[in-house]
Short mmCIF file of N, CA and C in Angstrom, two decimals:
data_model
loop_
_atom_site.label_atom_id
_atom_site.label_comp_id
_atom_site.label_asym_id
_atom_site.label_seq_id
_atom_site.Cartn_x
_atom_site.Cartn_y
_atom_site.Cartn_z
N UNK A 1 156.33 126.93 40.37
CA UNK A 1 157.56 126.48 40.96
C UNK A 1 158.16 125.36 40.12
N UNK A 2 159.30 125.32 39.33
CA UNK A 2 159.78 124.44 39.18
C UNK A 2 160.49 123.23 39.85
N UNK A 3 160.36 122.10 39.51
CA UNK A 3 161.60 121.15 39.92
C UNK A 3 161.85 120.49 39.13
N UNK A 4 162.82 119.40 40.43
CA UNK A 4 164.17 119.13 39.88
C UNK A 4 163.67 117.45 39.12
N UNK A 5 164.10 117.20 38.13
CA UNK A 5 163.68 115.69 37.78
C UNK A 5 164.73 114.45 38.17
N UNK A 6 165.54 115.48 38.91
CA UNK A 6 166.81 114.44 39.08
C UNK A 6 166.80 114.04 40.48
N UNK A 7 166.48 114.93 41.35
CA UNK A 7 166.37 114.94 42.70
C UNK A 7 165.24 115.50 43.45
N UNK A 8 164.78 115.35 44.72
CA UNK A 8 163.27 115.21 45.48
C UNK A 8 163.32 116.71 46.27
N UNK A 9 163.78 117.72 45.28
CA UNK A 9 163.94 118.96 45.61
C UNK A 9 162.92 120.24 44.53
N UNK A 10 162.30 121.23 45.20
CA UNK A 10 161.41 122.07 44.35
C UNK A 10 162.10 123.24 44.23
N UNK A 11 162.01 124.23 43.38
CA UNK A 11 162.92 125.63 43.16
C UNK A 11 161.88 126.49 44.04
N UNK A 12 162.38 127.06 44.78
CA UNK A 12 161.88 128.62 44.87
C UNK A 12 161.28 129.65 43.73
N UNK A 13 162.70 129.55 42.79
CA UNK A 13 162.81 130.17 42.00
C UNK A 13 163.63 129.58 40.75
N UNK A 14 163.98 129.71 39.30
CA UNK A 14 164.07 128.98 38.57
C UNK A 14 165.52 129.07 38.35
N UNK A 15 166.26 130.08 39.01
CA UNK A 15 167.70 129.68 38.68
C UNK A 15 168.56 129.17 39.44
N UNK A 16 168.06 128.47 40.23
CA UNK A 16 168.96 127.57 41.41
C UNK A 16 168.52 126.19 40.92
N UNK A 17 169.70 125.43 41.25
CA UNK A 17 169.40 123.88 41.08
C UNK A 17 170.26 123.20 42.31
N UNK A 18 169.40 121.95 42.96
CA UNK A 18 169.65 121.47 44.13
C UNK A 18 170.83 120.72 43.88
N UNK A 19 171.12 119.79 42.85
CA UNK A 19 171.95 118.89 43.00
C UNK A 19 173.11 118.86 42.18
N UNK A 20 174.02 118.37 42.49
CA UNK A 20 175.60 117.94 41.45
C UNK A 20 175.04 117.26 39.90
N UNK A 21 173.73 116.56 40.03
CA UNK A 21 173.29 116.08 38.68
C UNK A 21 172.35 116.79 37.73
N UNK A 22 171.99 118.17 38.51
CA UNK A 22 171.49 119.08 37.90
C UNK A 22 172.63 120.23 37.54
N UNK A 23 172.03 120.88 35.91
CA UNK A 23 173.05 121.68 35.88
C UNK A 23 173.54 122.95 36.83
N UNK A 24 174.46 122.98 37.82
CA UNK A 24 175.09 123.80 38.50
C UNK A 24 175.97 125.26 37.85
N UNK A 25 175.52 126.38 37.71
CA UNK A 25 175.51 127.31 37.29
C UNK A 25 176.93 128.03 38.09
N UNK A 26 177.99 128.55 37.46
CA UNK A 26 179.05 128.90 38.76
C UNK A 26 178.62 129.98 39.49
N UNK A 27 178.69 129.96 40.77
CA UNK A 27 178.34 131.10 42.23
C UNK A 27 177.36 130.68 42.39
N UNK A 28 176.25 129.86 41.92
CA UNK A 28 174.67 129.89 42.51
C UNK A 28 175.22 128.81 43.63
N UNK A 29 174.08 128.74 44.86
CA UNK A 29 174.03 128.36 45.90
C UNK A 29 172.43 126.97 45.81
N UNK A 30 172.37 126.58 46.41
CA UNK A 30 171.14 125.34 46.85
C UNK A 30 170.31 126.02 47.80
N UNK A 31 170.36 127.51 48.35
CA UNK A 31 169.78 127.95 49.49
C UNK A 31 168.18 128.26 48.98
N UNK A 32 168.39 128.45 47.86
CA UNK A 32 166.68 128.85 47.22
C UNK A 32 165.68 127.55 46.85
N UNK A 33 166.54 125.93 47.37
CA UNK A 33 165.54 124.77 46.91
C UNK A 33 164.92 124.39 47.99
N UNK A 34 163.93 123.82 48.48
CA UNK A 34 163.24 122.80 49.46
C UNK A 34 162.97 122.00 49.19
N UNK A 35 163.05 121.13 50.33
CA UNK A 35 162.72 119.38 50.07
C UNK A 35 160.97 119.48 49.92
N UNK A 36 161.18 118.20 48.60
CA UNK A 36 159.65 118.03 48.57
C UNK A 36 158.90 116.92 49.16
N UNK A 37 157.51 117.34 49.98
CA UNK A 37 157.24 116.79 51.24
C UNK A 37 156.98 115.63 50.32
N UNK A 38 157.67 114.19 50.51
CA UNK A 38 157.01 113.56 49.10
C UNK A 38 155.54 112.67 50.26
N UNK A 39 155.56 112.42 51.45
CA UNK A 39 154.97 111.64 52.08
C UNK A 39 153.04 112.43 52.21
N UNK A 40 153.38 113.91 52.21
CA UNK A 40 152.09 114.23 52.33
C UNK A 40 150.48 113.60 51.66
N UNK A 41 151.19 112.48 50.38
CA UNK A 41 150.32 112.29 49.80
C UNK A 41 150.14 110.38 50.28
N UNK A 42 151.20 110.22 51.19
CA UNK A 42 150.85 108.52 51.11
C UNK A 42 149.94 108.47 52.44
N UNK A 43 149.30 107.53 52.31
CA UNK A 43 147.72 107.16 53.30
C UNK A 43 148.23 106.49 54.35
N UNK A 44 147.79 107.20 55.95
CA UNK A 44 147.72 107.21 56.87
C UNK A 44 148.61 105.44 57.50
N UNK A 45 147.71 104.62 56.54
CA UNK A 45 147.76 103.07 57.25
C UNK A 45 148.64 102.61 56.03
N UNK A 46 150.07 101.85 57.20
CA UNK A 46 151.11 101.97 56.93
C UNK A 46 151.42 100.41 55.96
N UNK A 47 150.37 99.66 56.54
CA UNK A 47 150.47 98.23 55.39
C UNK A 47 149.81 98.58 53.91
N UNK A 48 149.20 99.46 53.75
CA UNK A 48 148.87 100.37 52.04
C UNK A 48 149.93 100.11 51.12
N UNK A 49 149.19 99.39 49.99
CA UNK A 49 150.29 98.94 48.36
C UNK A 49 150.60 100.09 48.39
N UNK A 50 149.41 101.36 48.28
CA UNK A 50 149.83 102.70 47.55
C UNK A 50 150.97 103.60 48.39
N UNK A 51 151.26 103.24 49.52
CA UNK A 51 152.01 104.08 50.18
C UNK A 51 153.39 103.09 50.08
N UNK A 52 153.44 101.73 50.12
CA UNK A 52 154.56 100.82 50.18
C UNK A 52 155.11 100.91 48.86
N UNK A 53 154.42 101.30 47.61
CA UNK A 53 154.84 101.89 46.12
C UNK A 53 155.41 102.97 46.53
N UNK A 54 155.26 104.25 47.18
CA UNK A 54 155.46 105.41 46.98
C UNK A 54 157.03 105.58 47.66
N UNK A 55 156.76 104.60 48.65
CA UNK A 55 158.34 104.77 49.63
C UNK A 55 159.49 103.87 48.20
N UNK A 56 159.14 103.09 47.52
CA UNK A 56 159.70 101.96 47.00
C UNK A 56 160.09 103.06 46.03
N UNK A 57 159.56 103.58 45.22
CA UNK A 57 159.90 104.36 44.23
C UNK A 57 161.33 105.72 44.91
N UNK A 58 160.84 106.32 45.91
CA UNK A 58 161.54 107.33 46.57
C UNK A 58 162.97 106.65 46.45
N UNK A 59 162.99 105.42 47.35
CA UNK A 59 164.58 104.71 47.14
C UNK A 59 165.00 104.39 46.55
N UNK A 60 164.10 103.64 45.31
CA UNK A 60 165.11 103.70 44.30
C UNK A 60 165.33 105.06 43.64
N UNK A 61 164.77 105.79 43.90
CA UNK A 61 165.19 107.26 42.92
C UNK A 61 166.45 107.68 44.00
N UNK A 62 166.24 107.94 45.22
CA UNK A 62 167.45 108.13 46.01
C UNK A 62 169.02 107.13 45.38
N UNK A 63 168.46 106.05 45.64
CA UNK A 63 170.06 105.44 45.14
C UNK A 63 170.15 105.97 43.60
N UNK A 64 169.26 106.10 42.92
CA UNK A 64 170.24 106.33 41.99
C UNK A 64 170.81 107.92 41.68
N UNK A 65 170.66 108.97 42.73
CA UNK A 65 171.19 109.90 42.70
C UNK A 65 171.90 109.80 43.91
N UNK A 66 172.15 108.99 44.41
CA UNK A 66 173.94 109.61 45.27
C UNK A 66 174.37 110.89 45.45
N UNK A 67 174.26 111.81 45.76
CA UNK A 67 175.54 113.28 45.95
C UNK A 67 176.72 112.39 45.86
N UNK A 68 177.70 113.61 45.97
CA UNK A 68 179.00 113.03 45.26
C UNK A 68 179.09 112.88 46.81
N UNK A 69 180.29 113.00 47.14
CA UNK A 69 181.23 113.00 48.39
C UNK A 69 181.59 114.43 48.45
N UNK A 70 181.47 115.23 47.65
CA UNK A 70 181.46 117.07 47.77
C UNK A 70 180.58 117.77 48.21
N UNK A 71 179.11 116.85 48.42
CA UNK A 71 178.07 117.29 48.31
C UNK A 71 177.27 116.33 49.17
N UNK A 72 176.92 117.41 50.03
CA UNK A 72 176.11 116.42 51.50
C UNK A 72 174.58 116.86 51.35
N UNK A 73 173.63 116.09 51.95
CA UNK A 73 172.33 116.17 51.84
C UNK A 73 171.60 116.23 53.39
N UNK A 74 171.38 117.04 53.80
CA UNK A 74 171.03 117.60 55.00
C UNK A 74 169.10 118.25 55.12
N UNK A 75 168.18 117.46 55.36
CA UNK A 75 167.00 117.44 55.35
C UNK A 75 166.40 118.56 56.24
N UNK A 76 166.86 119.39 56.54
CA UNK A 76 166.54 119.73 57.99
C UNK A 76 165.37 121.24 57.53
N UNK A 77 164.65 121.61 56.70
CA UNK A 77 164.09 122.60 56.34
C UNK A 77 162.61 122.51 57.42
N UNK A 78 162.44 123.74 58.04
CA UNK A 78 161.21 123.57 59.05
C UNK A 78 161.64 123.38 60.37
N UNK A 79 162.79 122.95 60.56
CA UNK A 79 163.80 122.85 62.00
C UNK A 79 164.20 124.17 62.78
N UNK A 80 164.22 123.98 63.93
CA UNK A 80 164.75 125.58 64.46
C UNK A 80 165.79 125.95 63.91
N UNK A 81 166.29 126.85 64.05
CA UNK A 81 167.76 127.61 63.64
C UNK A 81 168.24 128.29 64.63
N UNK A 82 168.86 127.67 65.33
CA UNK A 82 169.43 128.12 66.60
C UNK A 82 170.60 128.81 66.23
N UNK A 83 170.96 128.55 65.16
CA UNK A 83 172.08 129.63 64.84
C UNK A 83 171.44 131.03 64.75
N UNK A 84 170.15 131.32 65.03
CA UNK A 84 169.66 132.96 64.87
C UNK A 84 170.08 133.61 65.77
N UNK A 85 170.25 133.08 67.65
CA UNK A 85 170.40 133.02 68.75
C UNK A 85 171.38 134.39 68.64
N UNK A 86 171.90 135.21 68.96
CA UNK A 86 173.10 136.21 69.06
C UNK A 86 173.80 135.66 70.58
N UNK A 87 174.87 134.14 70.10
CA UNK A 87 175.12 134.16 71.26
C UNK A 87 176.02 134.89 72.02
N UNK A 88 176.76 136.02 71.52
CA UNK A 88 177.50 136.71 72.22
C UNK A 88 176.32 137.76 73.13
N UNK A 89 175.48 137.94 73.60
CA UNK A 89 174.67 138.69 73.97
C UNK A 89 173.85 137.21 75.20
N UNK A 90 173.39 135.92 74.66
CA UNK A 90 173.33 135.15 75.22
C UNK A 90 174.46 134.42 76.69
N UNK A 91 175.68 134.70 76.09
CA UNK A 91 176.43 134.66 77.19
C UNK A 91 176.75 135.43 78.42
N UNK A 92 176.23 136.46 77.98
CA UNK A 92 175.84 137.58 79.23
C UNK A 92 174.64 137.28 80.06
N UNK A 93 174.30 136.75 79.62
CA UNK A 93 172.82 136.40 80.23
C UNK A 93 172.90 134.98 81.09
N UNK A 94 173.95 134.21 80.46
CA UNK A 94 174.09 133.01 81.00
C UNK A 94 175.13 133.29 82.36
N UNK A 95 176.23 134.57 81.90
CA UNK A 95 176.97 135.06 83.18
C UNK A 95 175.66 135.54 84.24
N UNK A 96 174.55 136.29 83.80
CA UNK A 96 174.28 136.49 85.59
C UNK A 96 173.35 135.61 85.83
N UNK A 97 172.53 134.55 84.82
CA UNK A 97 172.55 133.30 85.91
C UNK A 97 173.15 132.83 86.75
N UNK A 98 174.21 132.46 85.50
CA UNK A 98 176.04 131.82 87.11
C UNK A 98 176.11 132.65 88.54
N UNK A 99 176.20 134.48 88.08
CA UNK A 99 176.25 134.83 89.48
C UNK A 99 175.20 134.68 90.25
N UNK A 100 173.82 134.74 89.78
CA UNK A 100 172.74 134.28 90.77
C UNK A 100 172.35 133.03 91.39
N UNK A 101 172.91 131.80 90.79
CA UNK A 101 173.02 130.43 91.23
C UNK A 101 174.09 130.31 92.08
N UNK A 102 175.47 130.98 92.01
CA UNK A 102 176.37 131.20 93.24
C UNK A 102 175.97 131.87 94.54
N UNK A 103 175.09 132.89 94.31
CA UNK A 103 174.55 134.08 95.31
C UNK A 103 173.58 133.29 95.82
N UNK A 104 172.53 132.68 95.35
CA UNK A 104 171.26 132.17 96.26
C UNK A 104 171.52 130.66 95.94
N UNK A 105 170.80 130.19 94.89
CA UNK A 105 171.10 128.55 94.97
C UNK A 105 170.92 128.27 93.83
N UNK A 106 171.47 127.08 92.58
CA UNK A 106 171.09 127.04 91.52
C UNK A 106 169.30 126.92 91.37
N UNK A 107 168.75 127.05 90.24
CA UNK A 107 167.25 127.32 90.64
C UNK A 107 166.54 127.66 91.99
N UNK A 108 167.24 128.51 92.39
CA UNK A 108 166.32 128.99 93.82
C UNK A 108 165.08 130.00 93.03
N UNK A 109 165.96 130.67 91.68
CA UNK A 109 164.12 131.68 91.08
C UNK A 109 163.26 130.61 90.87
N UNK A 110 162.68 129.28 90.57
CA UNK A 110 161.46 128.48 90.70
C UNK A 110 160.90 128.55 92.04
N UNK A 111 161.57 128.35 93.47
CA UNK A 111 161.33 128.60 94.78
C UNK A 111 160.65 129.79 95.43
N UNK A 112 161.35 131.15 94.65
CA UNK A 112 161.09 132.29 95.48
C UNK A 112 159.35 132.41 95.41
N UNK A 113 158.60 132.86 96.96
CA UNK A 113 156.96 133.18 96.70
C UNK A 113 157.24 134.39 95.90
N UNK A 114 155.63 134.06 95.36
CA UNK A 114 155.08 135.18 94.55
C UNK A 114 156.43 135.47 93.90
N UNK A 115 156.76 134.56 92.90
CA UNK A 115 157.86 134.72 91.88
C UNK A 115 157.42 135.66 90.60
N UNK A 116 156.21 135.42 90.26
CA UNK A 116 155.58 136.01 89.11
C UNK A 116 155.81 137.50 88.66
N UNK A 117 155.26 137.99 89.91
CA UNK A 117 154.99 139.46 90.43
C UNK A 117 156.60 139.83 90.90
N UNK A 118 157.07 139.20 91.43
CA UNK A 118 158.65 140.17 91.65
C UNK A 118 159.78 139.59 90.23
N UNK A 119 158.84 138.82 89.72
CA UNK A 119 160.42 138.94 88.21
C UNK A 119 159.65 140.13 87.63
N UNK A 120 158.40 140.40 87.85
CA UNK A 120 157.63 141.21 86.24
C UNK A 120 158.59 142.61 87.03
N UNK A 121 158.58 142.85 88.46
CA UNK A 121 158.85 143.91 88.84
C UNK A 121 160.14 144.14 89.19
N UNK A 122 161.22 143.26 89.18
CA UNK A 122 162.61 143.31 88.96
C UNK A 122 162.97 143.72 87.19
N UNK A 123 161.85 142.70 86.37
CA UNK A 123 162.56 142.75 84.47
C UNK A 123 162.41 144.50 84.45
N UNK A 124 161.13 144.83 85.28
CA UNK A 124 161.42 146.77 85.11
C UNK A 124 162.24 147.08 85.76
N UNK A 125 162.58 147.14 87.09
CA UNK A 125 163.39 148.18 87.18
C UNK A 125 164.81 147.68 86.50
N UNK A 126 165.15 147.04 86.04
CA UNK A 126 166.23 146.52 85.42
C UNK A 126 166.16 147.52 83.87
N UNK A 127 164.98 147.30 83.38
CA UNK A 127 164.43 147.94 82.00
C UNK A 127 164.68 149.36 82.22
N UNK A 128 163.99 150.03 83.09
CA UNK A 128 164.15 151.65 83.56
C UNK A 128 165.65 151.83 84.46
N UNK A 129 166.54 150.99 84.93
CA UNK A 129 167.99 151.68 85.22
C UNK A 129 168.25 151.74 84.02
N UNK A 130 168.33 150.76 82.98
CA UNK A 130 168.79 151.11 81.37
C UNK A 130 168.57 151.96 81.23
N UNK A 131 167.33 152.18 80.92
CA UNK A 131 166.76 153.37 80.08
C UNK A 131 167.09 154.91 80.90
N UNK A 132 167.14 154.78 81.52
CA UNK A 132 167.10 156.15 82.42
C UNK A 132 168.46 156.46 83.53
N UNK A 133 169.44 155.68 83.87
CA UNK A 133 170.31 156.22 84.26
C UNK A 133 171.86 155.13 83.69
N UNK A 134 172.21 153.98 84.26
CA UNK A 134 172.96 153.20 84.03
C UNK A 134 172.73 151.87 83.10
N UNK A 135 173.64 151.64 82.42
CA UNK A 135 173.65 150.64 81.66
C UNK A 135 173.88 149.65 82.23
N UNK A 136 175.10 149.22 83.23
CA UNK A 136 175.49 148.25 83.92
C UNK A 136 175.13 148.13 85.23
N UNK A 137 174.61 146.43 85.48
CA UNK A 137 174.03 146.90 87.04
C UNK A 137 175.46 146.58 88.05
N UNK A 138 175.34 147.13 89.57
CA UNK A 138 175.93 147.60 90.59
C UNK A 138 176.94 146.65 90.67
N UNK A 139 175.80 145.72 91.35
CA UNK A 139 176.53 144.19 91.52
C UNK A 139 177.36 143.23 90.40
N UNK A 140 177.07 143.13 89.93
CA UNK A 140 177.52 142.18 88.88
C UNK A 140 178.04 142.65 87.68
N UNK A 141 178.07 143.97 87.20
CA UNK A 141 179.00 144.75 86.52
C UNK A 141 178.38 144.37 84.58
N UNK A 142 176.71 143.50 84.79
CA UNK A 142 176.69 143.52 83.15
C UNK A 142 175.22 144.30 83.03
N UNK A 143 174.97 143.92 82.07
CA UNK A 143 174.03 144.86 81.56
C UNK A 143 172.48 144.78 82.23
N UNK A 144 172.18 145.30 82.42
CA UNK A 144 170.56 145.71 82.78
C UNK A 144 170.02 144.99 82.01
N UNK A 145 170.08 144.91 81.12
CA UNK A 145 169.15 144.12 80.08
C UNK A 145 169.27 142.62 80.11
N UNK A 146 170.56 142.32 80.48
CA UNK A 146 170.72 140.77 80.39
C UNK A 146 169.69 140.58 81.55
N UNK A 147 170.14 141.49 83.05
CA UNK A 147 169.50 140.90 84.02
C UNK A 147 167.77 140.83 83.52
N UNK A 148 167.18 141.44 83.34
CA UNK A 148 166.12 141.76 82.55
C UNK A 148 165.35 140.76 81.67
N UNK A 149 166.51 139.94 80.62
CA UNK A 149 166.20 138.64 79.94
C UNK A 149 166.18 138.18 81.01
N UNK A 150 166.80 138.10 82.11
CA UNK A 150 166.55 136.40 82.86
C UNK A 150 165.57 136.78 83.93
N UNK A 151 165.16 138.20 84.15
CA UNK A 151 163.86 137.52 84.90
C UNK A 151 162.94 137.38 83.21
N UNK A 152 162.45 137.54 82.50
CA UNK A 152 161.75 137.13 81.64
C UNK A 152 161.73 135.54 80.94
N UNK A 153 162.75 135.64 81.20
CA UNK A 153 163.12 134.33 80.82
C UNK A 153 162.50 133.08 81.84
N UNK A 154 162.65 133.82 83.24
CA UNK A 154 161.92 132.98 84.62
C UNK A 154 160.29 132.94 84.03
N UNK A 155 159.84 134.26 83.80
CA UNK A 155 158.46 134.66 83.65
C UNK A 155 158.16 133.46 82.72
N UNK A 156 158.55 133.22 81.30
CA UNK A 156 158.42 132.48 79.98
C UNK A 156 158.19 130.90 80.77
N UNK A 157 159.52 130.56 82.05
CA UNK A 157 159.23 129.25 82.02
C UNK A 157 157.62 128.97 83.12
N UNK A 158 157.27 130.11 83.72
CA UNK A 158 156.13 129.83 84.58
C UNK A 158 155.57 129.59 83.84
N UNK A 159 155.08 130.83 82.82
CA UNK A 159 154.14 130.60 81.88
C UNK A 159 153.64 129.19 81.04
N UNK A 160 154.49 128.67 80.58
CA UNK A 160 154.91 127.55 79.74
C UNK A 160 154.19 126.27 81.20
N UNK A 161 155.03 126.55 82.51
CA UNK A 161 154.39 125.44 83.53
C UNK A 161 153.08 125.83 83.35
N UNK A 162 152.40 126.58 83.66
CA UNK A 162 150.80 126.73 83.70
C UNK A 162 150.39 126.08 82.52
N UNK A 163 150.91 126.43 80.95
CA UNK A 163 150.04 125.94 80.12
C UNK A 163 149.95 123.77 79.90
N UNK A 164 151.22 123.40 80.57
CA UNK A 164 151.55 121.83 80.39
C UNK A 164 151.14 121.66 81.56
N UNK A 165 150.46 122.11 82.36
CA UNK A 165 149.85 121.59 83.83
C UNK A 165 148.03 121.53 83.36
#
């Protein structure tokens, strides 16, 4: 893997370069660099010369590469990407929450007994009207499947309570 000597960035691959002070090639993109973890190597205990050197060096190498003002520096590699989300498909899902928090009560699915067992057995028959006769359910006019995510979606948050309990 190459990097960059100008900036605290590693190549993927050798024809991308991260920064405005590296040579920038026309059409290539910064999407093939990652930040390099520089901390993995400084020691645990935080009053350490060797780690109070390592940060000291980082800043001054930072100031003296600046991005321009064309060019923003955004750390975020390892972060969710909630942009994966398909939220047009998400908003259907968030519509028959709305109608089910109007119809019974907002979070009344945490309330209902034996919630477990009637979302697993609502997310089917929701799954099998899809599959086998209608796409859209009766009431509420959207898809089987959305209804479907949100009992699963109920199921996911029990689950999740059992494991933080």
């Amino acid at each position: 893997m190459d990097s960059c000597d100008t900036c605290f960035h590693v190549a993927q691959d050798a024809l991308h370069h991260p920064c405005n002070k590296c040579v920038l090639l026309p059409g290539l993109t910064m999407t093939n660099w990652v930040s390099v973890d520089f901390l993995k190597n400084v020691p645990d205990d935080t009053s350490s010369m060797e780690g109070e050197k390592v940060m000291e060096q980082m800043l001054q190498h930072l100031e003296r590469i600046k991005p321009s003002e064309a060019t923003g520096v955004k750390y975020d590699s390892g972060k969710l990407q909630w942009t994966l989300l398909p939220f047009r498909a998400l908003k259907e899902v968030v519509e028959v929450l709305s109608f089910g928090a109007k119809k019974y009560s907002p979070d009344n699915w945490m309330i209902v007994p034996d919630a477990r067992t009637r979302y697993v057995d609502a997310a089917f028959r929701h799954l099998t009207d899809w599959q086998v006769s209608e796409k859209l359910d009766g009431e509420t006019r959207k898809s089987h499947l959305a209804h479907a995510i949100c009992c699963l979606l109920y199921l996911l948050w029990f689950e999740q309570e059992d494991r933080s309990a």
